[in-house]
Coordinates of C-alpha atoms in Angstrom, one line a residue:
X106 CA -38.7 0.9 -49.4
X107 CA -39.9 -2.6 -48.7
X108 CA -41.6 -3.0 -45.5
X109 CA -40.0 -4.9 -43.0
X110 CA -41.4 -8.4 -42.3
X111 CA -41.1 -10.4 -39.4
X112 CA -40.5 -14.4 -39.4
X113 CA -39.9 -17.3 -37.2
X114 CA -36.5 -17.2 -38.3
X115 CA -35.7 -13.7 -37.7
X116 CA -37.4 -13.8 -34.2
X117 CA -35.4 -17.1 -33.3
X118 CA -32.3 -15.0 -34.5
X119 CA -33.4 -11.8 -32.5
X120 CA -34.0 -13.8 -29.5
X121 CA -30.5 -15.8 -29.9
X122 CA -28.8 -12.3 -30.2
X123 CA -30.5 -11.0 -27.0
X124 CA -29.6 -14.0 -25.0
X125 CA -25.8 -14.0 -26.4
X126 CA -25.3 -10.5 -25.0
X127 CA -27.2 -11.2 -21.7
X128 CA -24.7 -14.0 -21.2
X129 CA -21.6 -12.0 -21.6
X130 CA -23.2 -9.2 -19.2
X131 CA -23.7 -11.9 -16.8
X132 CA -20.2 -13.6 -17.3
X133 CA -18.4 -10.2 -17.1
X134 CA -20.2 -9.6 -13.5
X135 CA -19.2 -12.9 -12.4
X136 CA -15.7 -12.5 -13.5
X137 CA -15.5 -9.0 -11.9
X138 CA -17.3 -10.5 -8.7
X139 CA -14.4 -13.3 -8.7
X140 CA -11.8 -10.5 -9.1
X141 CA -12.5 -8.9 -5.6
X142 CA -12.4 -10.8 -2.4
X143 CA -15.7 -12.6 -2.2
X144 CA -17.4 -15.7 -0.3
X145 CA -15.8 -18.4 -2.6
X146 CA -12.4 -17.2 -3.0
X147 CA -11.6 -15.2 0.2
X148 CA -8.9 -13.2 -1.4
X149 CA -10.3 -13.0 -4.5
X150 CA -8.6 -13.8 -8.1
X151 CA -6.9 -10.1 -8.6
X152 CA -5.3 -11.0 -12.0
X153 CA -8.8 -11.8 -13.1
X154 CA -9.3 -7.9 -13.3
X155 CA -7.7 -7.6 -16.5
X156 CA -9.9 -9.6 -18.4
X157 CA -13.0 -9.3 -16.6
X158 CA -14.6 -6.2 -18.3
X159 CA -13.6 -7.7 -21.6
X160 CA -17.3 -9.7 -22.1
X161 CA -18.9 -6.7 -21.0
X162 CA -17.1 -4.5 -23.5
X163 CA -18.1 -7.3 -26.3
X164 CA -21.9 -6.9 -25.1
X165 CA -21.6 -3.1 -25.9
X166 CA -20.3 -3.5 -29.4
X167 CA -23.2 -6.2 -29.8
X168 CA -25.8 -3.8 -28.8
X169 CA -28.3 -2.7 -31.8
X170 CA -31.0 -0.8 -30.1
X171 CA -29.6 2.2 -28.0
X172 CA -32.4 2.3 -25.2
X173 CA -31.6 -1.6 -24.8
X174 CA -28.7 -0.8 -23.3
X175 CA -30.5 0.4 -19.9
X176 CA -31.7 -3.1 -19.7
X177 CA -28.3 -4.7 -20.3
X178 CA -26.4 -2.3 -17.4
X179 CA -29.2 -2.8 -14.8
X180 CA -28.4 -6.5 -15.2
X181 CA -24.8 -6.5 -14.8
X182 CA -25.4 -4.6 -11.4
X183 CA -28.0 -6.8 -10.0
X184 CA -25.8 -9.9 -10.6
X185 CA -22.4 -8.1 -9.6
X186 CA -23.6 -6.2 -6.7
X187 CA -25.9 -9.1 -5.2
X188 CA -23.1 -11.7 -5.3
X189 CA -20.2 -9.0 -4.0
X190 CA -22.2 -7.4 -1.3
X191 CA -24.4 -10.4 -0.1
X192 CA -23.2 -9.6 3.6
X193 CA -24.9 -6.7 3.4
X194 CA -28.0 -8.5 4.4
X195 CA -26.3 -9.2 7.8
X196 CA -26.5 -5.2 8.5
X197 CA -29.9 -5.0 7.5
X198 CA -32.4 -6.7 5.5
X199 CA -33.1 -3.5 3.5
X200 CA -29.3 -2.6 3.4
X201 CA -28.8 -5.3 0.1
X202 CA -31.8 -4.4 -1.7
X203 CA -31.4 -0.7 -1.4
X204 CA -28.0 -0.4 -2.5
X205 CA -28.3 -2.9 -5.4
X206 CA -31.3 -0.9 -6.8
X207 CA -29.3 2.3 -6.4
X208 CA -26.5 0.7 -8.3
X209 CA -28.7 -0.9 -10.8
X210 CA -29.8 2.2 -11.8
X211 CA -26.7 4.2 -12.1
X212 CA -25.3 1.2 -14.5
X213 CA -28.2 1.1 -16.5
X214 CA -27.4 4.8 -17.4
X215 CA -23.3 3.7 -17.2
X216 CA -24.2 1.1 -19.9
X217 CA -25.9 3.6 -22.1
X218 CA -23.0 5.8 -22.0
X219 CA -20.9 3.3 -23.1
X220 CA -23.0 2.2 -26.1
X221 CA -23.0 5.8 -27.1
X222 CA -19.0 5.9 -26.9
X223 CA -18.6 3.4 -29.3
X224 CA -21.4 4.6 -32.0
X225 CA -19.6 7.9 -31.4
X226 CA -16.0 7.1 -31.4
X227 CA -15.8 4.1 -33.5
X228 CA -12.4 4.3 -34.8
X229 CA -10.9 5.3 -31.3
X230 CA -13.7 3.0 -29.5
X231 CA -10.9 0.6 -27.9
X232 CA -9.6 3.8 -25.6
X233 CA -12.9 5.7 -25.2
X234 CA -14.8 3.1 -23.9
X235 CA -12.4 2.3 -20.8
X236 CA -12.2 6.1 -20.6
X237 CA -15.8 6.7 -20.2
X238 CA -15.9 3.7 -18.0
X239 CA -13.5 5.2 -15.7
X240 CA -14.9 8.7 -15.5
X241 CA -18.1 7.1 -14.6
X242 CA -16.8 5.0 -12.0
X243 CA -15.1 8.0 -10.4
X244 CA -18.4 10.0 -10.6
X245 CA -19.9 6.6 -8.5
X246 CA -17.3 7.4 -5.8
X247 CA -18.6 11.2 -4.9
X248 CA -21.6 12.7 -3.0
X249 CA -23.8 11.3 -0.8
X250 CA -24.0 8.1 -2.5
X251 CA -20.6 7.6 -3.1
X252 CA -19.5 4.0 -2.7
X253 CA -16.2 2.2 -3.4
X254 CA -16.9 -1.2 -3.2
X255 CA -16.9 -2.8 -6.7
X256 CA -14.0 -0.6 -8.1
X257 CA -11.8 -3.2 -9.9
X258 CA -8.6 -1.8 -8.9
X259 CA -8.5 -2.9 -5.5
X260 CA -8.6 -6.3 -6.6
X261 CA -4.9 -6.2 -7.1
X262 CA -3.9 -5.5 -3.5
X263 CA -1.9 -8.4 -3.0
X264 CA 0.4 -7.5 -5.5
X265 CA 2.4 -4.7 -4.4
X266 CA 4.5 -4.4 -7.6
X267 CA 1.3 -3.6 -9.7
X268 CA -0.4 -1.3 -7.2
X269 CA 2.8 1.4 -6.6
X270 CA 1.2 3.3 -9.7
X271 CA -1.4 4.7 -7.5
X272 CA 0.9 7.0 -5.9
X273 CA 0.6 9.3 -8.8
X274 CA -3.0 9.1 -9.6
X275 CA -5.0 7.0 -7.1
X276 CA -6.7 4.1 -7.9
X277 CA -8.5 5.3 -10.4
X278 CA -5.1 5.3 -13.1
X279 CA -4.7 1.4 -12.1
X280 CA -8.3 1.1 -12.9
X281 CA -8.0 2.7 -16.4
X282 CA -5.3 0.1 -17.5
X283 CA -7.6 -2.8 -16.2
X284 CA -10.0 -1.3 -18.4
X285 CA -8.3 -0.6 -21.2
X286 CA -6.5 -4.2 -21.5
X287 CA -10.0 -5.7 -21.2
X288 CA -11.0 -3.4 -24.3
X289 CA -8.0 -4.3 -26.2
X290 CA -9.2 -7.7 -25.7
X291 CA -12.9 -7.1 -26.5
X292 CA -11.0 -5.5 -29.8
X293 CA -9.1 -8.0 -30.9
X294 CA -11.9 -10.6 -30.2
X295 CA -14.4 -8.7 -32.6
X296 CA -11.4 -7.6 -35.0
X297 CA -12.0 -3.6 -34.3
X298 CA -9.3 -1.1 -34.9
X299 CA -5.6 -1.8 -35.8
X300 CA -4.5 -5.1 -33.9
X301 CA -0.7 -3.8 -33.8
X302 CA -1.2 -0.9 -32.4
X303 CA -3.5 -2.1 -29.7
X304 CA -1.2 -5.0 -28.7
X305 CA 1.8 -2.1 -28.5
X306 CA -0.3 0.2 -26.2
X307 CA -1.1 -2.7 -24.2
X308 CA 2.4 -3.8 -23.9
X309 CA 3.4 -0.5 -22.9
X310 CA 0.8 -0.1 -20.0
X311 CA 2.1 -3.8 -18.5
X312 CA 5.7 -2.7 -19.1
X313 CA 4.9 0.4 -17.2
X314 CA 2.9 -1.5 -14.5
X315 CA 6.1 -3.8 -13.8
X316 CA 8.8 -1.2 -13.8
X317 CA 7.6 1.4 -12.1
X318 CA 6.3 -0.9 -9.6
X319 CA 9.9 -2.5 -8.8
X320 CA 11.4 1.0 -9.2
X321 CA 9.2 2.4 -6.1
X322 CA 9.0 -1.0 -4.5
X323 CA 12.9 -1.0 -3.9
X324 CA 13.1 3.1 -3.3
X325 CA 10.5 2.6 -0.5
X326 CA 12.5 -0.4 1.0
X327 CA 16.0 1.9 0.7
X328 CA 14.3 4.8 2.8
X329 CA 15.8 5.6 6.0
X330 CA 14.1 4.9 9.2
X331 CA 13.3 8.2 11.2
X332 CA 11.2 6.9 13.7
X333 CA 10.3 3.7 14.9
X334 CA 8.3 2.2 17.8
X335 CA 6.0 -0.5 18.6
X336 CA 2.1 -0.6 19.0
X337 CA -0.5 -2.9 20.3
X338 CA -4.1 -3.1 18.5
X339 CA -6.6 -4.8 20.3
X340 CA -9.1 -7.2 18.7
X341 CA -11.9 -7.7 21.0
X342 CA -14.2 -9.3 18.7
X343 CA -18.0 -8.5 19.9
X344 CA -20.7 -9.3 18.0
X345 CA -22.4 -5.7 17.0
X346 CA -25.6 -7.4 16.8
X347 CA -25.7 -7.9 20.3
X348 CA -24.6 -4.9 22.3
X349 CA -26.9 -3.3 24.6
X350 CA -26.6 -1.4 27.9
X351 CA -25.9 -4.4 29.8
X352 CA -23.0 -5.7 27.6
X353 CA -21.0 -2.3 28.0
X354 CA -19.2 -3.2 31.1
X355 CA -18.3 -6.7 30.3
X356 CA -16.7 -5.5 26.9
X357 CA -14.4 -3.0 28.7
X358 CA -13.7 -5.7 30.9
X359 CA -12.4 -7.8 28.1
X360 CA -10.8 -5.1 26.3
X361 CA -8.8 -4.2 29.5
X362 CA -7.9 -7.9 29.9
X363 CA -6.4 -8.0 26.5
X364 CA -4.7 -4.7 26.9
X365 CA -3.1 -5.8 30.2
X366 CA -1.7 -8.7 28.8
X367 CA -0.4 -7.4 26.0
X368 CA 1.2 -4.6 27.7
X369 CA 2.8 -7.0 30.4
X370 CA 4.1 -8.9 27.4
X371 CA 5.2 -6.0 25.7
X372 CA 6.3 -3.3 27.9
X373 CA 8.4 -1.2 25.6
X374 CA 5.3 -0.5 23.5
X375 CA 4.2 3.4 22.7
X376 CA 0.5 3.2 22.0
X377 CA -2.5 1.2 22.6
X378 CA -5.3 1.2 20.2
X379 CA -9.1 0.0 20.4
X380 CA -11.1 -0.3 17.8
X381 CA -14.0 2.0 16.1
X382 CA -16.9 2.3 19.0
X383 CA -15.0 -0.1 21.4
X384 CA -16.6 2.0 24.0
X385 CA -20.1 3.1 23.1
X386 CA -21.1 5.4 25.9
X387 CA -19.6 9.2 24.9
X388 CA -16.8 9.1 27.6
X389 CA -16.3 12.9 27.7
X390 CA -19.8 13.6 27.9
X391 CA -20.5 11.2 31.1
X392 CA -17.3 12.6 32.9
X393 CA -18.8 16.3 32.4
X394 CA -22.4 15.0 33.2
X395 CA -22.3 12.0 35.5
X396 CA -25.6 9.8 36.0
X397 CA -26.0 6.9 38.0
X398 CA -26.1 4.7 35.0
X399 CA -23.5 2.1 33.5
X400 CA -22.6 4.9 31.0
X401 CA -21.0 6.9 33.5
X402 CA -19.3 3.7 35.2
X403 CA -18.0 2.9 31.6
X404 CA -16.8 6.3 31.3
X405 CA -15.0 5.9 34.6
X406 CA -13.6 2.6 33.7
X407 CA -11.8 3.9 30.6
X408 CA -10.3 7.0 32.5
X409 CA -9.0 4.9 35.4
X410 CA -7.3 2.4 33.0
X411 CA -5.6 5.2 31.3
X412 CA -4.4 6.5 34.1
X413 CA -3.1 2.8 35.4
X414 CA -1.0 2.4 31.9
X415 CA 2.2 4.3 31.0
X416 CA 1.2 4.9 27.3
X417 CA -1.5 6.5 25.7
X418 CA -4.6 5.1 24.4
X419 CA -6.4 5.5 21.4
X420 CA -9.8 4.2 21.1
X421 CA -13.2 4.6 19.1
X422 CA -16.2 6.2 20.7
X423 CA -19.3 8.5 20.3
X424 CA -19.1 11.9 21.3
X425 CA -21.4 14.0 22.1
X426 CA -21.0 17.9 22.1
X427 CA -23.8 20.3 23.4
X428 CA -23.8 23.2 21.0
X429 CA -25.8 25.2 22.4
X430 CA -25.0 26.5 26.4
X431 CA -28.3 27.6 26.9
X432 CA -30.2 24.3 26.3
X433 CA -30.8 22.0 29.3
X434 CA -27.5 19.6 29.5
X435 CA -29.4 16.6 28.0
X436 CA -27.5 14.0 25.6
X437 CA -31.0 14.3 23.1
X438 CA -29.8 18.3 23.0
X439 CA -26.2 17.2 21.8
X440 CA -24.8 16.7 18.3
X441 CA -23.3 13.3 18.8
X442 CA -20.2 11.9 16.6
X443 CA -18.4 8.9 15.4
X444 CA -15.1 9.6 16.9
X445 CA -11.5 8.3 17.7
X446 CA -10.2 9.5 21.1
X447 CA -6.9 10.0 22.7
X448 CA -6.7 9.8 26.4
X449 CA -3.2 9.6 28.1
X450 CA -2.8 9.4 31.7
X451 CA -6.5 9.6 32.3
X452 CA -7.0 12.9 30.7
X453 CA -8.8 13.2 27.2
X454 CA -6.3 15.1 24.9
X455 CA -7.7 14.9 21.5
X456 CA -10.7 13.9 19.1
X457 CA -11.4 13.4 15.5
X458 CA -14.9 13.2 14.2
X459 CA -15.8 10.8 11.4
X460 CA -16.4 13.1 8.2
X461 CA -17.8 10.7 5.7
X462 CA -20.5 8.8 7.0
X463 CA -22.2 5.6 5.5
X464 CA -25.2 7.1 3.7
X465 CA -28.4 5.8 5.1
X466 CA -27.3 4.3 7.9
X467 CA -25.2 6.7 9.4
X468 CA -26.1 9.8 7.8
X469 CA -29.4 11.0 6.0
X470 CA -29.1 14.9 5.1
X471 CA -32.3 15.4 3.3
X472 CA -34.9 15.1 6.6
X473 CA -36.5 18.1 5.6
X474 CA -36.9 16.9 2.0
X475 CA -38.1 13.6 2.7
X476 CA -39.4 13.6 6.0
X477 CA -41.4 10.1 5.6
X478 CA -38.3 8.2 4.3
X479 CA -36.5 9.6 7.2
X480 CA -39.1 8.6 9.6
X481 CA -38.9 5.1 8.0
X482 CA -35.4 4.9 8.4
X483 CA -35.4 5.7 11.9
X484 CA -38.1 3.4 12.4
X485 CA -35.9 0.6 11.3
X486 CA -33.1 1.3 14.3
X487 CA -30.8 3.4 12.5
X488 CA -28.9 5.8 14.5
X489 CA -27.6 8.5 12.8
X490 CA -24.3 10.7 13.3
X491 CA -23.6 14.4 12.8
X492 CA -20.3 14.8 10.4
X493 CA -17.1 15.9 11.3
X494 CA -15.5 19.1 9.7
X495 CA -11.9 18.7 9.9
X496 CA -9.3 16.1 9.7
X497 CA -7.4 16.4 13.0
X498 CA -4.2 14.9 13.1
X499 CA -3.3 13.4 16.4
X500 CA -0.1 13.9 18.4
X501 CA 1.3 10.8 19.9
X502 CA 4.2 10.7 22.5
X503 CA 6.4 7.9 21.5
X504 CA 9.3 5.9 23.1
X505 CA 8.4 7.0 26.6
X506 CA 7.9 10.4 25.6
X507 CA 11.1 11.3 24.0
X508 CA 9.6 12.1 20.3
X509 CA 6.3 12.5 19.0
X510 CA 4.4 10.9 15.6
X511 CA 1.6 12.7 14.0
X512 CA -1.1 10.0 13.3
X513 CA -4.5 10.4 11.2
X514 CA -7.3 8.1 12.0
X515 CA -9.5 7.4 9.2
X516 CA -12.7 5.6 10.8
X517 CA -14.0 2.7 9.3
X518 CA -16.0 3.3 5.9
X519 CA -13.5 6.2 5.5
X520 CA -10.5 4.5 4.6
X521 CA -12.4 3.2 1.3
X522 CA -12.1 6.7 -0.1
X523 CA -8.6 8.2 -1.1
X524 CA -9.6 11.8 -0.4
X525 CA -10.1 11.4 3.2
X526 CA -6.8 9.9 4.1
X527 CA -4.9 12.2 1.7
X528 CA -6.5 15.0 4.0
X529 CA -5.1 13.8 6.9
X530 CA -1.7 13.6 5.1
X531 CA -2.0 16.9 3.8
X532 CA -2.4 18.3 7.5
X533 CA 1.1 16.5 8.3
X534 CA 0.2 12.9 9.3
X535 CA 3.2 10.7 9.1
X536 CA 1.1 7.5 9.6
X537 CA -2.7 6.4 9.5
X538 CA -4.4 4.3 11.9
X539 CA -7.6 2.8 10.9
X540 CA -10.5 2.2 13.6
X541 CA -13.0 0.0 12.2
X542 CA -15.8 -2.7 13.2
X543 CA -17.0 -4.9 10.5
X544 CA -18.3 -7.4 13.1
X545 CA -21.8 -6.8 12.0
X546 CA -20.9 -8.3 8.8
X547 CA -20.4 -11.8 9.9
X548 CA -18.1 -12.2 6.6
X549 CA -15.0 -12.8 5.8
X550 CA -15.1 -11.3 2.3
X551 CA -16.2 -7.9 3.8
X552 CA -13.4 -7.7 6.1
X553 CA -11.1 -8.5 3.1
X554 CA -13.0 -6.4 0.6
X555 CA -12.4 -3.5 3.2
X556 CA -8.8 -4.5 3.7
X557 CA -8.0 -4.1 0.2
X558 CA -8.9 -0.6 0.1
X559 CA -6.9 0.2 3.3
X560 CA -3.8 -1.0 1.4
X561 CA -4.3 1.5 -1.4
X562 CA -4.2 4.4 1.5
X563 CA -0.7 3.2 2.4
X564 CA 0.6 3.3 -0.9
X565 CA -1.1 6.2 -2.2
X566 CA 0.8 8.3 0.5
X567 CA 3.8 6.3 1.3
X568 CA 2.8 6.0 4.8
X569 CA 2.4 2.8 7.0
X570 CA -1.2 2.1 8.4
X571 CA -2.0 0.3 11.5
X572 CA -5.7 -1.2 11.4
X573 CA -7.5 -2.0 14.7
X574 CA -10.5 -4.0 14.1
X575 CA -13.4 -5.4 16.2
X576 CA -13.2 -8.7 14.2
X577 CA -11.0 -8.3 11.4
X578 CA -8.5 -7.5 9.5
X579 CA -6.6 -6.1 12.3
X580 CA -3.1 -5.9 10.7
X581 CA 0.1 -3.6 9.7
X582 CA 0.5 -2.4 6.2
X583 CA 3.7 -0.9 5.3
X584 CA 4.0 2.0 3.0
X585 CA 4.6 -0.4 0.0
X586 CA 1.4 -2.2 0.5
X587 CA 2.5 -5.2 2.0
X588 CA 0.3 -6.7 5.0
X589 CA 1.8 -8.1 8.1
X590 CA 0.6 -9.5 11.5
X591 CA -2.9 -10.0 10.5
X592 CA -4.7 -11.6 13.4
X593 CA -7.4 -14.4 12.8
X594 CA -11.1 -13.1 11.8
X595 CA -13.7 -13.3 14.3
X596 CA -11.2 -14.0 17.1
X597 CA -10.3 -12.2 20.2
X598 CA -6.7 -11.4 20.3
X599 CA -4.1 -8.6 19.9
X600 CA -1.3 -7.6 17.8
X601 CA 2.3 -5.8 18.3
X602 CA 3.3 -4.0 15.3
X603 CA 6.3 -2.3 14.6
X604 CA 5.9 0.8 13.0
X605 CA 8.4 2.3 11.0
X606 CA 8.2 6.0 9.5
X607 CA 10.8 6.9 7.0
X608 CA 12.3 10.3 5.5
X609 CA 9.2 9.8 2.6
X610 CA 8.6 13.2 0.6
X611 CA 4.7 13.9 -0.2
X612 CA 3.8 11.4 -3.4
X613 CA 2.4 13.1 -6.2
X614 CA -0.9 11.9 -5.5
X615 CA -0.7 13.3 -1.8
X616 CA 0.1 16.5 -3.8
X617 CA -2.6 16.6 -6.5
X618 CA -5.3 14.3 -5.3
X619 CA -8.0 13.8 -7.4
X620 CA -7.3 16.7 -10.0
X621 CA -6.2 14.5 -12.4
X622 CA -9.0 11.9 -12.3
X623 CA -11.5 15.6 -12.4
X624 CA -9.7 16.9 -15.3
X625 CA -10.0 13.7 -17.0
X626 CA -13.7 13.1 -16.1
X627 CA -14.6 16.5 -17.3
X628 CA -12.7 15.9 -21.0
X629 CA -14.2 12.6 -21.3
X630 CA -17.6 13.3 -20.6
X631 CA -17.3 16.8 -22.4
X632 CA -16.1 14.6 -25.7
X633 CA -18.7 12.5 -25.2
X634 CA -21.4 15.0 -25.3
X635 CA -19.7 17.0 -28.4
X636 CA -19.6 13.8 -30.1
X637 CA -23.0 12.8 -29.3
X638 CA -24.3 16.5 -30.6
X639 CA -22.2 15.9 -33.9
X640 CA -23.7 12.6 -34.6
X641 CA -27.1 13.8 -34.1
X642 CA -26.6 16.4 -36.3
X643 CA -25.3 14.1 -38.8
X644 CA -28.3 11.6 -38.5
X645 CA -26.2 8.7 -36.9
X646 CA -28.3 7.8 -34.6

């Protein structure tokens, strides 16, 4: 064999090919960023999601050296998530680099797997490429490091007709269609595979989205209303960075003033809602263990206000529970939960404890494995909560106690995951009430990215959602995914929402949950593994 010779011309060509592939990866990251709500286009350009992965998939086909794929995946993630989650810096200076670093490592392996898939399944690559992409995206939303931000399916939240299909298989079914269309465009551009069959498959997917969406919208809008009532959601707009012991009472006074105004102008309302950790000191703890402090005064003030109004109050609160009664009754000995609390007539009726906590900032389960890292996190003023274990559904009296409604209250980050809201629906909930505090982000993009995922929770389960937030987006989301009555971001106010509970059966997603995507992921990754083993045996790599 003639030895390989290098020349300036060859090196120039290699550099050109490298830069061309790199630019394709960066272009895809920017298009994906623009698809979702962002700091340039507040609501995002959702329809871009159908083509935004096309440059990435073209780059996958262009990679000549298998292990170079790690570099391209890393670059894609750095650009994409630095732009998309830039608001994380406002939470903590370490948050953005930590998330981007983790995502970069993960996407390095994802890009590697994508390159493997086109080499192993050459003739079916246009279908296996999006399949592998979606399967690995699902794995990114599992476990301790789970994060749904960046999932392109959520870019379509402003298009009700396009997202109705999520009541079948959740957001990953929609993500597959987006990725498959991008893959088809990449194959057509590169003249790979039978163009006719690829075009037909894409047309079928688009027709399915539009026809099923139109059918479900009509079906949902014509369903008979079973229960109807009004709720008041208060948005008190407090900067989370400025809260301390001295601010608890002024914050409560602001909440009570807004609530009284809302109740005076809307006396027929059935429920009053305050956002996540609207009340910071654990009310039930200081009622049972009073001290001479602003904490007990806050608790007393909440109870007195509840006793003075004719309807229940649902509010976000820290809640402390002493697990071992033999220990001294000190708050430091108690388990501390991020909670939703229902209080009626001055008496606490029910509590729900947040189950899916934000990794590193709210929860770090590996204290004993990485004690130094845990101490590092604590030293940077991060407060850890204990995990709730049960999807408690609230029984809320409505219409002056004539009937009740069952509501589940995913807290903040929880409504970014489909399985959490589904667990409440499986326990009998007829609606969702999301309690959120995103004020720390100081960003409209953050609020809209979070809102986009909340829309999907309503459509997946065919139930309405009321979002009550500190600074936005406080609004009502119908079972069709339409957003109504959004309050201005970072402004004080309250929304009055007419909630309609309809005669709706459980959706396919509510029944099956993530079983289809789990089976899909196992099947795709198994086929990829078998294909790689066969390729190695045939010395194709």
